[in-house]
PDB file of N, CA and C and ligand atoms in Angstrom:
ATOM      1  N   MET A 136     -18.804 -39.358  44.146  1.00 95.00           N
ATOM      2  CA  MET A 136     -19.872 -40.645  44.783  1.00 95.00           C
ATOM      3  C   MET A 136     -19.820 -40.146  46.523  1.00 95.00           C
ATOM      4  N   ARG A 137     -18.229 -40.062  46.959  1.00 96.00           N
ATOM      5  CA  ARG A 137     -18.288 -39.727  48.143  1.00 96.00           C
ATOM      6  C   ARG A 137     -19.478 -38.292  48.655  1.00 96.00           C
ATOM      7  N   ALA A 138     -19.066 -37.441  47.864  1.00 97.00           N
ATOM      8  CA  ALA A 138     -20.020 -35.868  48.119  1.00 97.00           C
ATOM      9  C   ALA A 138     -21.515 -36.386  47.553  1.00 97.00           C
ATOM     10  N   PHE A 139     -21.587 -37.197  46.566  1.00 97.00           N
ATOM     11  CA  PHE A 139     -23.041 -37.676  46.125  1.00 97.00           C
ATOM     12  C   PHE A 139     -23.969 -38.265  47.328  1.00 97.00           C
ATOM     13  N   THR A 140     -23.046 -39.104  47.673  1.00 97.00           N
ATOM     14  CA  THR A 140     -23.631 -39.606  49.034  1.00 97.00           C
ATOM     15  C   THR A 140     -23.766 -39.118  50.041  1.00 97.00           C
ATOM     16  N   ALA A 141     -23.067 -38.255  50.689  1.00 98.00           N
ATOM     17  CA  ALA A 141     -23.217 -37.534  51.588  1.00 98.00           C
ATOM     18  C   ALA A 141     -24.251 -36.373  51.617  1.00 98.00           C
ATOM     19  N   GLU A 142     -24.456 -35.578  50.174  1.00 98.00           N
ATOM     20  CA  GLU A 142     -25.431 -34.558  50.159  1.00 98.00           C
ATOM     21  C   GLU A 142     -26.961 -35.264  50.500  1.00 98.00           C
ATOM     22  N   ARG A 143     -27.182 -36.967  50.251  1.00 98.00           N
ATOM     23  CA  ARG A 143     -28.202 -37.373  50.356  1.00 98.00           C
ATOM     24  C   ARG A 143     -28.346 -38.054  51.917  1.00 98.00           C
ATOM     25  N   GLN A 144     -27.234 -38.035  52.491  1.00 98.00           N
ATOM     26  CA  GLN A 144     -27.433 -38.693  53.611  1.00 98.00           C
ATOM     27  C   GLN A 144     -27.470 -40.326  53.684  1.00 98.00           C
ATOM     28  N   TRP A 145     -27.057 -40.945  52.683  1.00 98.00           N
ATOM     29  CA  TRP A 145     -26.839 -42.064  51.923  1.00 98.00           C
ATOM     30  C   TRP A 145     -25.923 -42.858  52.774  1.00 98.00           C
ATOM     31  N   GLU A 146     -24.918 -42.283  53.739  1.00 97.00           N
ATOM     32  CA  GLU A 146     -23.707 -43.418  53.808  1.00 97.00           C
ATOM     33  C   GLU A 146     -24.500 -44.381  54.988  1.00 97.00           C
ATOM     34  N   LYS A 147     -25.418 -44.342  55.939  1.00 98.00           N
ATOM     35  CA  LYS A 147     -25.866 -45.742  56.352  1.00 98.00           C
ATOM     36  C   LYS A 147     -26.216 -46.808  55.500  1.00 98.00           C
ATOM     37  N   PHE A 148     -26.801 -46.414  54.176  1.00 98.00           N
ATOM     38  CA  PHE A 148     -26.851 -47.470  53.472  1.00 98.00           C
ATOM     39  C   PHE A 148     -25.572 -48.124  52.710  1.00 98.00           C
ATOM     40  N   HIS A 149     -24.305 -47.385  52.955  1.00 98.00           N
ATOM     41  CA  HIS A 149     -23.284 -48.240  51.886  1.00 98.00           C
ATOM     42  C   HIS A 149     -22.394 -49.062  52.740  1.00 98.00           C
ATOM     43  N   ASP A 150     -22.708 -49.919  53.740  1.00 98.00           N
ATOM     44  CA  ASP A 150     -21.924 -50.718  54.156  1.00 98.00           C
ATOM     45  C   ASP A 150     -21.190 -51.721  52.926  1.00 98.00           C
ATOM     46  N   PRO A 151     -20.284 -52.227  53.101  1.00 98.00           N
ATOM     47  CA  PRO A 151     -19.767 -53.109  51.910  1.00 98.00           C
ATOM     48  C   PRO A 151     -20.882 -54.289  51.412  1.00 98.00           C
ATOM     49  N   LYS A 152     -21.389 -54.501  52.184  1.00 98.00           N
ATOM     50  CA  LYS A 152     -22.065 -55.988  51.828  1.00 98.00           C
ATOM     51  C   LYS A 152     -23.242 -55.608  50.897  1.00 98.00           C
ATOM     52  N   SER A 153     -23.644 -54.227  51.670  1.00 98.00           N
ATOM     53  CA  SER A 153     -25.012 -53.879  50.466  1.00 98.00           C
ATOM     54  C   SER A 153     -24.394 -53.238  49.262  1.00 98.00           C
ATOM     55  N   LEU A 154     -23.008 -52.545  49.225  1.00 98.00           N
ATOM     56  CA  LEU A 154     -22.385 -51.966  48.155  1.00 98.00           C
ATOM     57  C   LEU A 154     -21.710 -53.194  47.081  1.00 98.00           C
ATOM     58  N   ILE A 155     -21.610 -54.107  47.711  1.00 98.00           N
ATOM     59  CA  ILE A 155     -20.835 -55.286  46.667  1.00 98.00           C
ATOM     60  C   ILE A 155     -22.430 -56.010  46.149  1.00 98.00           C
ATOM     61  N   LEU A 156     -23.453 -55.807  46.857  1.00 98.00           N
ATOM     62  CA  LEU A 156     -24.807 -56.350  46.124  1.00 98.00           C
ATOM     63  C   LEU A 156     -25.262 -55.787  44.717  1.00 98.00           C
ATOM     64  N   ALA A 157     -24.880 -54.453  45.226  1.00 98.00           N
ATOM     65  CA  ALA A 157     -25.655 -53.321  44.211  1.00 98.00           C
ATOM     66  C   ALA A 157     -24.589 -53.661  43.397  1.00 98.00           C
ATOM     67  N   LEU A 158     -23.518 -53.647  43.373  1.00 98.00           N
ATOM     68  CA  LEU A 158     -22.379 -53.773  42.255  1.00 98.00           C
ATOM     69  C   LEU A 158     -22.439 -55.393  41.454  1.00 98.00           C
ATOM     70  N   VAL A 159     -23.012 -56.019  41.901  1.00 98.00           N
ATOM     71  CA  VAL A 159     -23.324 -57.543  41.262  1.00 98.00           C
ATOM     72  C   VAL A 159     -24.226 -57.070  40.577  1.00 98.00           C
ATOM     73  N   GLY A 160     -25.466 -56.681  41.386  1.00 98.00           N
ATOM     74  CA  GLY A 160     -26.555 -56.664  40.297  1.00 98.00           C
ATOM     75  C   GLY A 160     -26.138 -55.397  39.355  1.00 98.00           C
ATOM     76  N   GLU A 161     -25.457 -54.451  39.043  1.00 98.00           N
ATOM     77  CA  GLU A 161     -25.433 -53.692  37.994  1.00 98.00           C
ATOM     78  C   GLU A 161     -24.521 -54.636  36.871  1.00 98.00           C
ATOM     79  N   VAL A 162     -23.599 -55.226  37.285  1.00 98.00           N
ATOM     80  CA  VAL A 162     -22.904 -56.084  36.365  1.00 98.00           C
ATOM     81  C   VAL A 162     -23.770 -57.188  35.932  1.00 98.00           C
ATOM     82  N   GLY A 163     -25.010 -57.900  36.732  1.00 98.00           N
ATOM     83  CA  GLY A 163     -25.906 -58.335  36.134  1.00 98.00           C
ATOM     84  C   GLY A 163     -26.788 -57.981  35.134  1.00 98.00           C
ATOM     85  N   GLU A 164     -26.699 -56.654  35.340  1.00 98.00           N
ATOM     86  CA  GLU A 164     -27.864 -55.934  34.127  1.00 98.00           C
ATOM     87  C   GLU A 164     -26.946 -55.889  33.263  1.00 98.00           C
ATOM     88  N   LEU A 165     -25.676 -55.483  32.905  1.00 98.00           N
ATOM     89  CA  LEU A 165     -24.843 -55.066  31.972  1.00 98.00           C
ATOM     90  C   LEU A 165     -24.706 -56.664  31.165  1.00 98.00           C
ATOM     91  N   SER A 166     -24.751 -57.962  32.088  1.00 98.00           N
ATOM     92  CA  SER A 166     -24.491 -59.380  31.423  1.00 98.00           C
ATOM     93  C   SER A 166     -25.617 -59.518  30.412  1.00 98.00           C
ATOM     94  N   GLU A 167     -27.129 -58.754  31.169  1.00 98.00           N
ATOM     95  CA  GLU A 167     -28.059 -59.256  30.498  1.00 98.00           C
ATOM     96  C   GLU A 167     -28.307 -58.730  29.225  1.00 98.00           C
ATOM     97  N   LEU A 168     -27.481 -57.376  29.119  1.00 97.00           N
ATOM     98  CA  LEU A 168     -27.553 -56.886  27.652  1.00 97.00           C
ATOM     99  C   LEU A 168     -26.509 -57.824  26.658  1.00 97.00           C
ATOM    100  N   PHE A 169     -25.905 -58.574  26.875  1.00 97.00           N
ATOM    101  CA  PHE A 169     -24.933 -59.574  25.975  1.00 97.00           C
ATOM    102  C   PHE A 169     -25.239 -60.944  25.752  1.00 97.00           C
ATOM    103  N   GLN A 170     -26.050 -61.352  27.079  1.00 97.00           N
ATOM    104  CA  GLN A 170     -26.833 -62.508  27.386  1.00 97.00           C
ATOM    105  C   GLN A 170     -26.952 -63.917  26.273  1.00 97.00           C
ATOM    106  N   TRP A 171     -27.747 -62.797  25.123  1.00 96.00           N
ATOM    107  CA  TRP A 171     -28.074 -63.779  24.202  1.00 96.00           C
ATOM    108  C   TRP A 171     -27.553 -63.290  22.668  1.00 96.00           C
ATOM    109  N   LEU A 172     -26.897 -62.328  22.663  1.00 95.00           N
ATOM    110  CA  LEU A 172     -26.074 -61.906  21.557  1.00 95.00           C
ATOM    111  C   LEU A 172     -25.111 -62.899  20.851  1.00 95.00           C
ATOM    112  N   PRO A 173     -24.873 -63.215  19.882  1.00 95.00           N
ATOM    113  CA  PRO A 173     -24.001 -64.092  19.304  1.00 95.00           C
ATOM    114  C   PRO A 173     -22.535 -63.837  19.451  1.00 95.00           C
ATOM    115  N   ALA A 174     -21.488 -64.836  20.313  1.00 93.00           N
ATOM    116  CA  ALA A 174     -20.373 -64.022  20.875  1.00 93.00           C
ATOM    117  C   ALA A 174     -19.293 -63.194  19.558  1.00 93.00           C
ATOM    118  N   ASP A 175     -19.575 -63.722  18.517  1.00 94.00           N
ATOM    119  CA  ASP A 175     -18.695 -63.200  17.375  1.00 94.00           C
ATOM    120  C   ASP A 175     -19.502 -61.967  16.909  1.00 94.00           C
ATOM    121  N   ASP A 176     -20.897 -61.594  17.024  1.00 94.00           N
ATOM    122  CA  ASP A 176     -21.165 -60.005  16.483  1.00 94.00           C
ATOM    123  C   ASP A 176     -21.420 -59.284  17.974  1.00 94.00           C
ATOM    124  N   ALA A 177     -20.740 -59.675  19.169  1.00 94.00           N
ATOM    125  CA  ALA A 177     -21.251 -58.871  20.076  1.00 94.00           C
ATOM    126  C   ALA A 177     -20.737 -57.703  20.398  1.00 94.00           C
ATOM    127  N   ALA A 178     -19.716 -57.448  19.835  1.00 94.00           N
ATOM    128  CA  ALA A 178     -18.366 -56.314  19.953  1.00 94.00           C
ATOM    129  C   ALA A 178     -18.985 -55.085  19.093  1.00 94.00           C
ATOM    130  N   ARG A 179     -19.361 -55.779  17.630  1.00 94.00           N
ATOM    131  CA  ARG A 179     -20.109 -54.982  16.730  1.00 94.00           C
ATOM    132  C   ARG A 179     -21.142 -54.568  17.227  1.00 94.00           C
ATOM    133  N   LEU A 180     -22.135 -55.079  17.709  1.00 93.00           N
ATOM    134  CA  LEU A 180     -23.503 -54.541  18.166  1.00 93.00           C
ATOM    135  C   LEU A 180     -23.182 -53.881  19.596  1.00 93.00           C
ATOM    136  N   ALA A 181     -22.435 -54.167  20.281  1.00 94.00           N
ATOM    137  CA  ALA A 181     -22.166 -53.211  21.571  1.00 94.00           C
ATOM    138  C   ALA A 181     -21.569 -52.210  20.973  1.00 94.00           C
ATOM    139  N   SER A 182     -21.166 -51.589  19.955  1.00 95.00           N
ATOM    140  CA  SER A 182     -20.732 -50.191  19.274  1.00 95.00           C
ATOM    141  C   SER A 182     -21.488 -49.631  18.640  1.00 95.00           C
ATOM    142  N   ASP A 183     -22.797 -49.994  18.580  1.00 94.00           N
ATOM    143  CA  ASP A 183     -23.727 -48.918  17.407  1.00 94.00           C
ATOM    144  C   ASP A 183     -24.812 -49.093  18.538  1.00 94.00           C
ATOM    145  N   ALA A 184     -25.459 -47.909  18.273  1.00 93.00           N
ATOM    146  CA  ALA A 184     -26.875 -47.744  18.732  1.00 93.00           C
ATOM    147  C   ALA A 184     -27.971 -48.947  18.636  1.00 93.00           C
ATOM    148  N   PRO A 185     -28.630 -49.059  19.274  1.00 93.00           N
ATOM    149  CA  PRO A 185     -28.908 -48.506  20.532  1.00 93.00           C
ATOM    150  C   PRO A 185     -28.089 -49.211  21.775  1.00 93.00           C
ATOM    151  N   LEU A 186     -27.641 -50.496  21.682  1.00 96.00           N
ATOM    152  CA  LEU A 186     -27.157 -51.207  22.550  1.00 96.00           C
ATOM    153  C   LEU A 186     -25.565 -50.107  23.056  1.00 96.00           C
ATOM    154  N   HIS A 187     -24.982 -49.332  22.321  1.00 97.00           N
ATOM    155  CA  HIS A 187     -24.031 -48.621  22.832  1.00 97.00           C
ATOM    156  C   HIS A 187     -24.353 -48.042  24.056  1.00 97.00           C
ATOM    157  N   ASP A 188     -25.281 -47.097  23.721  1.00 97.00           N
ATOM    158  CA  ASP A 188     -25.750 -46.111  25.196  1.00 97.00           C
ATOM    159  C   ASP A 188     -26.176 -47.128  26.305  1.00 97.00           C
ATOM    160  N   ARG A 189     -26.965 -48.171  26.061  1.00 97.00           N
ATOM    161  CA  ARG A 189     -27.374 -48.953  27.363  1.00 97.00           C
ATOM    162  C   ARG A 189     -26.541 -49.668  28.060  1.00 97.00           C
ATOM    163  N   VAL A 190     -25.030 -50.150  27.167  1.00 97.00           N
ATOM    164  CA  VAL A 190     -23.921 -50.423  27.630  1.00 97.00           C
ATOM    165  C   VAL A 190     -23.121 -49.471  28.413  1.00 97.00           C
ATOM    166  N   GLY A 191     -22.928 -48.195  28.020  1.00 97.00           N
ATOM    167  CA  GLY A 191     -22.350 -47.534  28.785  1.00 97.00           C
ATOM    168  C   GLY A 191     -23.205 -46.828  30.061  1.00 97.00           C
ATOM    169  N   GLN A 192     -24.363 -47.022  29.911  1.00 98.00           N
ATOM    170  CA  GLN A 192     -25.052 -46.620  31.138  1.00 98.00           C
ATOM    171  C   GLN A 192     -24.728 -47.926  32.371  1.00 98.00           C
ATOM    172  N   GLU A 193     -24.632 -49.026  32.177  1.00 98.00           N
ATOM    173  CA  GLU A 193     -24.556 -50.171  32.663  1.00 98.00           C
ATOM    174  C   GLU A 193     -23.231 -50.064  33.133  1.00 98.00           C
ATOM    175  N   LEU A 194     -22.278 -49.542  32.877  1.00 98.00           N
ATOM    176  CA  LEU A 194     -20.908 -49.924  32.787  1.00 98.00           C
ATOM    177  C   LEU A 194     -20.442 -48.566  33.737  1.00 98.00           C
ATOM    178  N   ALA A 195     -21.042 -47.313  33.222  1.00 98.00           N
ATOM    179  CA  ALA A 195     -21.205 -46.206  34.352  1.00 98.00           C
ATOM    180  C   ALA A 195     -21.848 -46.889  35.990  1.00 98.00           C
ATOM    181  N   ASP A 196     -22.484 -47.575  35.805  1.00 98.00           N
ATOM    182  CA  ASP A 196     -23.188 -47.841  37.047  1.00 98.00           C
ATOM    183  C   ASP A 196     -22.214 -48.796  37.979  1.00 98.00           C
ATOM    184  N   VAL A 197     -21.734 -49.891  37.112  1.00 98.00           N
ATOM    185  CA  VAL A 197     -20.656 -50.638  37.640  1.00 98.00           C
ATOM    186  C   VAL A 197     -19.568 -49.947  37.980  1.00 98.00           C
ATOM    187  N   LEU A 198     -19.063 -48.710  37.468  1.00 98.00           N
ATOM    188  CA  LEU A 198     -17.836 -47.944  37.865  1.00 98.00           C
ATOM    189  C   LEU A 198     -18.292 -47.161  39.145  1.00 98.00           C
ATOM    190  N   LEU A 199     -19.138 -46.739  39.441  1.00 98.00           N
ATOM    191  CA  LEU A 199     -19.571 -45.794  40.369  1.00 98.00           C
ATOM    192  C   LEU A 199     -19.862 -46.609  41.667  1.00 98.00           C
ATOM    193  N   TYR A 200     -20.512 -48.014  41.768  1.00 98.00           N
ATOM    194  CA  TYR A 200     -20.503 -48.546  42.959  1.00 98.00           C
ATOM    195  C   TYR A 200     -19.212 -49.272  43.224  1.00 98.00           C
ATOM    196  N   LEU A 201     -18.193 -49.570  42.361  1.00 98.00           N
ATOM    197  CA  LEU A 201     -16.842 -50.000  42.415  1.00 98.00           C
ATOM    198  C   LEU A 201     -16.134 -48.934  43.069  1.00 98.00           C
ATOM    199  N   VAL A 202     -15.953 -47.613  42.634  1.00 98.00           N
ATOM    200  CA  VAL A 202     -15.690 -46.422  43.374  1.00 98.00           C
ATOM    201  C   VAL A 202     -16.045 -45.963  44.845  1.00 98.00           C
ATOM    202  N   ARG A 203     -17.394 -46.398  44.758  1.00 98.00           N
ATOM    203  CA  ARG A 203     -17.790 -46.173  46.209  1.00 98.00           C
ATOM    204  C   ARG A 203     -17.587 -47.032  47.007  1.00 98.00           C
ATOM    205  N   LEU A 204     -17.196 -48.516  46.705  1.00 98.00           N
ATOM    206  CA  LEU A 204     -16.921 -49.514  47.529  1.00 98.00           C
ATOM    207  C   LEU A 204     -15.733 -49.319  48.019  1.00 98.00           C
ATOM    208  N   ALA A 205     -14.659 -48.953  46.825  1.00 98.00           N
ATOM    209  CA  ALA A 205     -13.090 -48.919  47.324  1.00 98.00           C
ATOM    210  C   ALA A 205     -13.305 -47.686  48.315  1.00 98.00           C
ATOM    211  N   ASP A 206     -13.974 -46.494  48.027  1.00 98.00           N
ATOM    212  CA  ASP A 206     -13.816 -45.513  49.126  1.00 98.00           C
ATOM    213  C   ASP A 206     -14.414 -46.008  50.432  1.00 98.00           C
ATOM    214  N   VAL A 207     -15.383 -46.736  50.930  1.00 98.00           N
ATOM    215  CA  VAL A 207     -15.632 -47.405  51.982  1.00 98.00           C
ATOM    216  C   VAL A 207     -14.917 -47.937  52.613  1.00 98.00           C
ATOM    217  N   VAL A 208     -14.216 -49.292  51.741  1.00 98.00           N
ATOM    218  CA  VAL A 208     -13.039 -49.723  52.386  1.00 98.00           C
ATOM    219  C   VAL A 208     -11.693 -49.606  52.642  1.00 98.00           C
ATOM    220  N   ASN A 209     -11.841 -48.066  52.147  1.00 98.00           N
ATOM    221  CA  ASN A 209     -10.344 -47.221  52.237  1.00 98.00           C
ATOM    222  C   ASN A 209      -9.324 -47.682  51.251  1.00 98.00           C
ATOM    223  N   VAL A 210      -9.659 -48.104  49.909  1.00 98.00           N
ATOM    224  CA  VAL A 210      -8.388 -48.794  49.033  1.00 98.00           C
ATOM    225  C   VAL A 210      -8.252 -47.584  48.014  1.00 98.00           C
ATOM    226  N   ASP A 211      -7.066 -47.472  47.829  1.00 98.00           N
ATOM    227  CA  ASP A 211      -6.582 -46.541  46.633  1.00 98.00           C
ATOM    228  C   ASP A 211      -6.734 -46.993  45.597  1.00 98.00           C
ATOM    229  N   LEU A 212      -7.978 -46.820  44.932  1.00 97.00           N
ATOM    230  CA  LEU A 212      -8.137 -47.858  43.627  1.00 97.00           C
ATOM    231  C   LEU A 212      -7.194 -47.447  42.685  1.00 97.00           C
ATOM    232  N   ALA A 213      -7.017 -46.376  42.265  1.00 96.00           N
ATOM    233  CA  ALA A 213      -6.330 -46.026  41.420  1.00 96.00           C
ATOM    234  C   ALA A 213      -4.292 -46.456  41.339  1.00 96.00           C
ATOM    235  N   GLN A 214      -4.359 -46.549  42.579  1.00 98.00           N
ATOM    236  CA  GLN A 214      -2.759 -46.849  43.389  1.00 98.00           C
ATOM    237  C   GLN A 214      -2.870 -48.357  42.810  1.00 98.00           C
ATOM    238  N   THR A 215      -3.909 -49.007  43.392  1.00 98.00           N
ATOM    239  CA  THR A 215      -3.914 -50.519  43.821  1.00 98.00           C
ATOM    240  C   THR A 215      -4.016 -51.028  42.377  1.00 98.00           C
ATOM    241  N   THR A 216      -5.147 -50.270  41.342  1.00 97.00           N
ATOM    242  CA  THR A 216      -5.119 -51.078  40.062  1.00 97.00           C
ATOM    243  C   THR A 216      -3.795 -50.885  39.499  1.00 97.00           C
ATOM    244  N   MET A 217      -3.046 -49.579  39.251  1.00 98.00           N
ATOM    245  CA  MET A 217      -1.679 -49.687  38.465  1.00 98.00           C
ATOM    246  C   MET A 217      -0.484 -50.703  39.112  1.00 98.00           C
ATOM    247  N   SER A 218      -0.763 -51.115  40.260  1.00 98.00           N
ATOM    248  CA  SER A 218       0.243 -52.095  41.039  1.00 98.00           C
ATOM    249  C   SER A 218      -0.155 -53.239  40.385  1.00 98.00           C
ATOM    250  N   LYS A 219      -1.407 -53.736  40.406  1.00 97.00           N
ATOM    251  CA  LYS A 219      -1.732 -54.912  40.055  1.00 97.00           C
ATOM    252  C   LYS A 219      -1.675 -55.234  38.752  1.00 97.00           C
ATOM    253  N   LEU A 220      -1.646 -54.220  38.124  1.00 97.00           N
ATOM    254  CA  LEU A 220      -1.629 -54.253  36.374  1.00 97.00           C
ATOM    255  C   LEU A 220       0.111 -54.410  35.834  1.00 97.00           C
ATOM    256  N   GLN A 221       1.073 -53.920  37.048  1.00 98.00           N
ATOM    257  CA  GLN A 221       2.267 -53.994  36.865  1.00 98.00           C
ATOM    258  C   GLN A 221       2.976 -55.171  36.917  1.00 98.00           C
ATOM    259  N   HIS A 222       2.245 -55.738  38.003  1.00 97.00           N
ATOM    260  CA  HIS A 222       2.169 -57.282  38.519  1.00 97.00           C
ATOM    261  C   HIS A 222       1.843 -58.498  37.281  1.00 97.00           C
ATOM    262  N   SER A 223       0.957 -57.936  36.513  1.00 96.00           N
ATOM    263  CA  SER A 223       0.447 -59.093  35.309  1.00 96.00           C
ATOM    264  C   SER A 223       1.237 -58.621  34.341  1.00 96.00           C
ATOM    265  N   ALA A 224       2.022 -57.250  34.479  1.00 96.00           N
ATOM    266  CA  ALA A 224       2.693 -57.190  33.156  1.00 96.00           C
ATOM    267  C   ALA A 224       3.821 -58.194  33.317  1.00 96.00           C
ATOM    268  N   GLU A 225       4.535 -57.997  34.561  1.00 96.00           N
ATOM    269  CA  GLU A 225       5.783 -58.760  35.019  1.00 96.00           C
ATOM    270  C   GLU A 225       5.646 -60.571  34.971  1.00 96.00           C
ATOM    271  N   ARG A 226       3.976 -61.024  35.121  1.00 95.00           N
ATOM    272  CA  ARG A 226       3.811 -62.300  35.609  1.00 95.00           C
ATOM    273  C   ARG A 226       3.577 -62.812  33.720  1.00 95.00           C
ATOM    274  N   PHE A 227       3.383 -61.908  33.330  1.00 95.00           N
ATOM    275  CA  PHE A 227       2.938 -62.552  31.668  1.00 95.00           C
ATOM    276  C   PHE A 227       3.413 -61.645  30.859  1.00 95.00           C
ATOM    277  N   SER A 228       4.521 -61.645  30.543  1.00 94.00           N
ATOM    278  CA  SER A 228       5.412 -60.963  29.739  1.00 94.00           C
ATOM    279  C   SER A 228       4.903 -60.965  28.143  1.00 94.00           C
ATOM    280  N   ALA A 229       4.448 -59.947  27.484  1.00 94.00           N
ATOM    281  CA  ALA A 229       4.433 -59.564  26.313  1.00 94.00           C
ATOM    282  C   ALA A 229       4.949 -60.913  25.103  1.00 94.00           C
ATOM    283  N   ASN A 230       6.256 -60.657  25.339  1.00 95.00           N
ATOM    284  CA  ASN A 230       7.042 -61.664  24.561  1.00 95.00           C
ATOM    285  C   ASN A 230       6.622 -63.097  24.861  1.00 95.00           C
ATOM    286  N   ASP A 231       6.289 -63.326  26.106  1.00 93.00           N
ATOM    287  CA  ASP A 231       5.955 -64.799  26.367  1.00 93.00           C
ATOM    288  C   ASP A 231       4.584 -65.308  25.919  1.00 93.00           C
ATOM    289  N   PHE A 232       3.669 -64.070  26.155  1.00 94.00           N
ATOM    290  CA  PHE A 232       2.124 -64.600  25.997  1.00 94.00           C
ATOM    291  C   PHE A 232       1.277 -63.658  25.091  1.00 94.00           C
ATOM    292  N   ARG A 233       2.297 -63.252  24.067  1.00 95.00           N
ATOM    293  CA  ARG A 233       1.576 -62.543  22.929  1.00 95.00           C
ATOM    294  C   ARG A 233       0.628 -63.605  22.154  1.00 95.00           C
ATOM    295  N   GLY A 234      -0.894 -63.081  22.005  1.00 94.00           N
ATOM    296  CA  GLY A 234      -1.642 -64.442  21.458  1.00 94.00           C
ATOM    297  C   GLY A 234      -2.002 -65.740  21.879  1.00 94.00           C
ATOM    298  N   VAL A 235      -1.558 -65.927  23.556  1.00 92.00           N
ATOM    299  CA  VAL A 235      -1.540 -67.163  24.118  1.00 92.00           C
ATOM    300  C   VAL A 235      -2.278 -66.964  25.404  1.00 92.00           C
ATOM    301  N   ALA A 236      -3.330 -67.430  25.654  1.00 88.00           N
ATOM    302  CA  ALA A 236      -3.989 -67.245  26.852  1.00 88.00           C
ATOM    303  C   ALA A 236      -3.201 -68.288  27.539  1.00 88.00           C
ATOM    304  N   PRO A 237      -3.204 -67.492  29.183  1.00 85.00           N
ATOM    305  CA  PRO A 237      -2.571 -68.059  30.007  1.00 85.00           C
ATOM    306  C   PRO A 237      -3.175 -69.553  30.434  1.00 85.00           C
ATOM    307  N   GLU A 238      -2.208 -70.459  31.108  1.00 86.00           N
ATOM    308  CA  GLU A 238      -3.438 -71.609  31.720  1.00 86.00           C
ATOM    309  C   GLU A 238      -3.163 -71.345  32.954  1.00 86.00           C
ATOM    310  N   LYS A 239      -4.409 -72.322  33.302  1.00 76.00           N
ATOM    311  CA  LYS A 239      -4.977 -72.143  34.860  1.00 76.00           C
ATOM    312  C   LYS A 239      -3.729 -72.716  35.460  1.00 76.00           C
ATOM    313  N   THR A 240      -3.325 -72.543  36.651  1.00 64.00           N
ATOM    314  CA  THR A 240      -2.262 -73.562  37.530  1.00 64.00           C
ATOM    315  C   THR A 240      -2.831 -73.466  38.936  1.00 64.00           C
TER     316      THR A 240
HETATM  317 MG1   MG B 171     -28.050 -50.299  36.007  1.00 75.50          MG
END
């Protein structure tokens, strides 16, 4: 994404606020695909054409803006994500939370 952006001289458009708005817009496009699907059928419907391809396209858009935002704010997304996952694993042990949704505190 950094190279893609630099080749087009788009860095001036990629301030954090603009990237967050673009990211939210893409999440909105993803949400729209699921908006009126029955919840019980959503996973099955999203696994099959034609919805599967559209979901993949929107997920890719979300990821691209997320990766670009992380780059602009100098966050090591891979390292931070692994650290966060480890923290969640410790906070919600599989033995204590298997099949149980955590309560809000
Ligand atoms: Mg899109």
